[in-house]
Amino acid sequence: MIKVGVLGAKGKMGAQTCLAVDEATDVELVAQLDHEDDLAELTKASTQVVVDFTRPEVVMDNLEWCVANGIHAVVGTTGWDEERLAKLQSWLDAAPGVGVLIAPNFSIGAVLMMQFAAEAAKYYESVEIIELHHPDKVDAPSGTARRTAELIAAARRDAGSAPIPDATTTSLDGARGADIEGIRVHGVRLRGLIAHQEVLFGDEGGTLTIRHDSIERVSFMPGVLLGIRNIVSTPGLTIGLEHFMDLA
Amino acid sequence: MIKVGVLGAKGKMGAQTCLAVDEATDVELVAQLDHEDDLAELTKASTQVVVDFTRPEVVMDNLEWCVANGIHAVVGTTGWDEERLAKLQSWLDAAPGVGVLIAPNFSIGAVLMMQFAAEAAKYYESVEIIELHHPDKVDAPSGTARRTAELIAAARRDAGSAPIPDATTTSLDGARGADIEGIRVHGVRLRGLIAHQEVLFGDEGGTLTIRHDSIERVSFMPGVLLGIRNIVSTPGLTIGLEHFMDLA
Amino acid sequence: MIKVGVLGAKGKMGAQTCLAVDEATDVELVAQLDHEDDLAELTKASTQVVVDFTRPEVVMDNLEWCVANGIHAVVGTTGWDEERLAKLQSWLDAAPGVGVLIAPNFSIGAVLMMQFAAEAAKYYESVEIIELHHPDKVDAPSGTARRTAELIAAARRDAGSAPIPDATTTSLDGARGADIEGIRVHGVRLRGLIAHQEVLFGDEGGTLTIRHDSIERVSFMPGVLLGIRNIVSTPGLTIGLEHFMDLA
Amino acid sequence: MIKVGVLGAKGKMGAQTCLAVDEATDVELVAQLDHEDDLAELTKASTQVVVDFTRPEVVMDNLEWCVANGIHAVVGTTGWDEERLAKLQSWLDAAPGVGVLIAPNFSIGAVLMMQFAAEAAKYYESVEIIELHHPDKVDAPSGTARRTAELIAAARRDAGSAPIPDATTTSLDGARGADIEGIRVHGVRLRGLIAHQEVLFGDEGGTLTIRHDSIERVSFMPGVLLGIRNIVSTPGLTIGLEHFMDLA
């Protein structure tokens, strides 16, 4: 049983993580801390892995302390840049047995969709992305759609793919979507939807569609658990859940 | 057996119509004319209904002659405006038993999609349209998508619907599609596709999707035959195949 | 403001109805009763419409009392048969101003899907139904899928449609789905789904798909409110929400 | 330029292959043989690779001759069993530089769909397959659906996955589809469709769908060309196009 502590335990993702760790049979919830709590409780409870769903303002302090105390970390908190990653790397260099996973997306389905899209990219003449979300979302396209487009564009560059065909000469403004490194991306906003994405590949006579639908926060928990189970034996810095997924 | 003549019989749609009329058991192909042929062959063959898939430059002469000779017409040729329709109406006023159907779209599926979309419009908070076509198409969005958006917008105005919710504040140019009377329309262009459209309606907790896929020219033939069978008993000018469809 | 009382107010659907009535601006929640409460509270609160989400064992007593006291009813409770409907009708005959709506399905989207499917049925050679639900559902196919199949089969009989083509000669048991009056129905059970249905129509060269997705109980509330708003001016017995939907 | 000969050049797939080889810039069509033609024409034309779309009755003779004459082969002809494969292997053992590819499916999209399905299988609690074809197909489910189910079942066995949840206790015969090694498979037959398949994976709160649509015979040509380009440098027997696809 891996002993797990949750930082940000009263937040939405943190609370969900506490439930998920509680239910799983191979991990044990030993500490639930929120912003007023003392990190020392983690060592008192012999925590092996922390899951951090806190805020950019506190995550660096949390990780410095955890790494120094030999506690592995699975991090869903955002706000990472080159400088922060370098600092974290330096702490890890000084603690050779400790592992930290930073995951921009804990949805295993989203990670699979991006991986498959990157693999399929070079075999198709055409590709477009449609992401569909609830209408309260403030940005378009979604971060996952942007990342997918970048991965596909990179795979096409590597394969020396020709530009995607498009004979459009007359168009209403916006009709053909946003252009991300040559990949067209469309953002739909509809009440009744949560978070969905379709990647469409096409070639003469056939198409391949990869679609991911996420309808509840709980859908991230298998990814969090996958992170916990793997980080204990993966020293150093790992960025992206896909490194713990045994793809192909 | 309704005796049918085809104008533009060597064009793609005309040739397909000849085949379809030939195969149907309640209509009979009695004349196939192309641009060099004499319209008088129609009366010689006792034609009751002509199907016109010619060009805007000749369709008016064809119809003037047919109406004057008591021949009904089913017209797929484009290029209609107020002036042309008024002229056609004046010919029909002088020939009370004759009927002419002008159909912008002979796809029964597309007509059903548009009708259903117009009916559903007032029950939903959100609606968006995605049309998907082969990459050789020059205009975006498609004419069917524009028409669908207009019908939905009109239905929402009649019902006094509130504006469609959309919290987007940060957006890449084009990500949220084209705006047609307040309805967002996205145009996808992908090798391997032919002509497809999805209308998505959404409300708290649920969505309704109406999708039409057209993969061959032959898909327009049931609509052409429906026009032929009904125009013989529908004097005057009829615009739109939906008038011959017994909806709801 | 229509004064509304909820029977079965502590059940899942009843509680959701209380919230929805509370939030809507043209109706007012004046009474919330559960099984131990006295119906007389309804008249004390001047209730105009009750919404009944109780159980088959008590719904008849509830309705007899409400009709006798001049209170309209919107009923989601199940268990109706010919005998029960006849008894309810006799009570309504004796109370000419009172209206009762019995709705097997309060989802406006599901009702639209069924209506559209019935309208489209006669125009297509082929049709099949796929319903998709969470894996805790005990029956297959769903009641909505059965009802949709029956409506489509009736529309095809009325139109004199030929049997649906199917050349299958070698088949694994179950591969072609269940047969409901000649319509093939497939039931998918998948973790992560809630309640979904697709009706697929096909003809030479084209298909039309109508899909309904319901992901939360709240999706039934617009239908409940539609019932409340209409039953006050619809004396007698109404079966099915579609009668309050101005379709086509 | 790889010199290519086509066996069965007047059949549907053979004729399509001749067109595709003709159009591609890195391969050259040097021989088109049909059943009455002499295989010696292949060597006269310095053929490097043959593509065989003939019949089970003649394919063995064709391959024995080609292998003996140092000509590589890409084979789409069906009817392979252990005995035939063993015989072919023995011929190849005696001709160490020669390569033969036997591909049950030349659709790159179908191969990708199967690969991705096999990769995703272990991450999901639920999975079902829906294949959709034109109504003239005689077998259900399709061969691709069976193969996909077998690959998914094997991946789940390897991962020690629990049985797929299904609470169904009341079911119309066939409603839950066919059972292939524990995977439910549904076969839809609809006029207007060609060849399509969806693999649906589901977990608490999210689903992943992989869909392949094939609408024309031409969609197999990129796979045939991929086979030609790779078999010249892949001595021995290769079964399945996936071995020439650089997946993950």
Tab-separated table of C-alpha atoms in Angstrom, chain A residues 108-110 112-113 115-117 119-120 122-124 203-216 218-220 222 226 244-248, chain D residues 108-110 112-113 115-117 119-120 122-124 203-216 218-220 222 226 244-248:
chain	number	residue	atom	x	y	z
A	108	ILE	CA	-6.045	9.112	-19.702
A	109	GLY	CA	-8.526	9.412	-22.562
A	110	ALA	CA	-7.236	12.841	-23.575
A	112	LEU	CA	-4.570	8.568	-25.598
A	113	MET	CA	-6.381	10.832	-28.074
A	115	GLN	CA	-0.948	10.101	-28.780
A	116	PHE	CA	-3.120	8.398	-31.388
A	117	ALA	CA	-3.544	11.677	-33.264
A	119	GLU	CA	0.694	8.576	-34.624
A	120	ALA	CA	-1.999	8.824	-37.310
A	122	LYS	CA	1.610	11.189	-41.126
A	123	TYR	CA	-0.728	8.746	-42.870
A	124	TYR	CA	-3.383	11.303	-43.840
A	203	ASP	CA	-7.629	10.552	-47.176
A	204	GLU	CA	-9.065	9.636	-50.572
A	205	GLY	CA	-12.027	7.400	-49.795
A	206	GLY	CA	-11.739	7.137	-46.038
A	207	THR	CA	-11.644	8.973	-42.728
A	208	LEU	CA	-10.471	8.183	-39.203
A	209	THR	CA	-12.027	9.965	-36.223
A	210	ILE	CA	-10.741	9.956	-32.656
A	211	ARG	CA	-13.196	11.402	-30.147
A	212	HIS	CA	-12.848	11.971	-26.423
A	213	ASP	CA	-15.778	12.840	-24.160
A	214	SER	CA	-15.245	13.881	-20.565
A	215	ILE	CA	-18.384	14.437	-18.532
A	216	GLU	CA	-17.247	14.486	-14.915
A	218	VAL	CA	-14.057	11.882	-11.616
A	219	SER	CA	-12.748	11.006	-15.084
A	220	PHE	CA	-9.338	12.389	-14.055
A	222	PRO	CA	-7.606	6.921	-12.997
A	226	LEU	CA	-1.643	5.895	-12.481
A	244	PHE	CA	3.602	6.186	-17.573
A	245	MET	CA	1.420	4.780	-20.319
A	246	ASP	CA	2.829	1.810	-22.128
A	247	LEU	CA	1.791	2.869	-25.611
A	248	ALA	CA	2.470	0.579	-28.602
D	108	ILE	CA	-4.409	2.083	-43.326
D	109	GLY	CA	-7.296	3.613	-41.376
D	110	ALA	CA	-8.649	0.210	-40.364
D	112	LEU	CA	-4.722	2.264	-37.231
D	113	MET	CA	-8.151	1.769	-35.646
D	115	GLN	CA	-3.841	-0.769	-33.285
D	116	PHE	CA	-5.250	2.134	-31.277
D	117	ALA	CA	-8.059	-0.053	-29.947
D	119	GLU	CA	-3.441	0.062	-27.098
D	120	ALA	CA	-6.407	1.721	-25.366
D	122	LYS	CA	-6.230	-1.926	-20.906
D	123	TYR	CA	-7.055	1.580	-19.702
D	124	TYR	CA	-10.852	1.198	-19.827
D	203	ASP	CA	-14.584	4.637	-17.836
D	204	GLU	CA	-16.130	6.534	-14.951
D	205	GLY	CA	-16.814	9.999	-16.348
D	206	GLY	CA	-15.329	9.682	-19.793
D	207	THR	CA	-15.353	7.832	-23.096
D	208	LEU	CA	-12.970	7.424	-26.021
D	209	THR	CA	-14.306	6.609	-29.488
D	210	ILE	CA	-12.272	5.508	-32.492
D	211	ARG	CA	-14.225	5.541	-35.748
D	212	HIS	CA	-13.191	4.496	-39.235
D	213	ASP	CA	-15.235	5.311	-42.335
D	214	SER	CA	-14.384	3.801	-45.700
D	215	ILE	CA	-16.476	4.999	-48.609
D	216	GLU	CA	-14.582	3.906	-51.702
D	218	VAL	CA	-9.685	3.746	-53.642
D	219	SER	CA	-9.193	4.034	-49.887
D	220	PHE	CA	-7.165	0.805	-49.973
D	222	PRO	CA	-2.321	4.023	-49.966
D	226	LEU	CA	2.901	1.248	-48.598
D	244	PHE	CA	5.169	-1.530	-42.209
D	245	MET	CA	3.582	1.195	-40.116
D	246	ASP	CA	5.870	2.930	-37.692
D	247	LEU	CA	3.429	3.057	-34.789
D	248	ALA	CA	4.433	4.789	-31.528
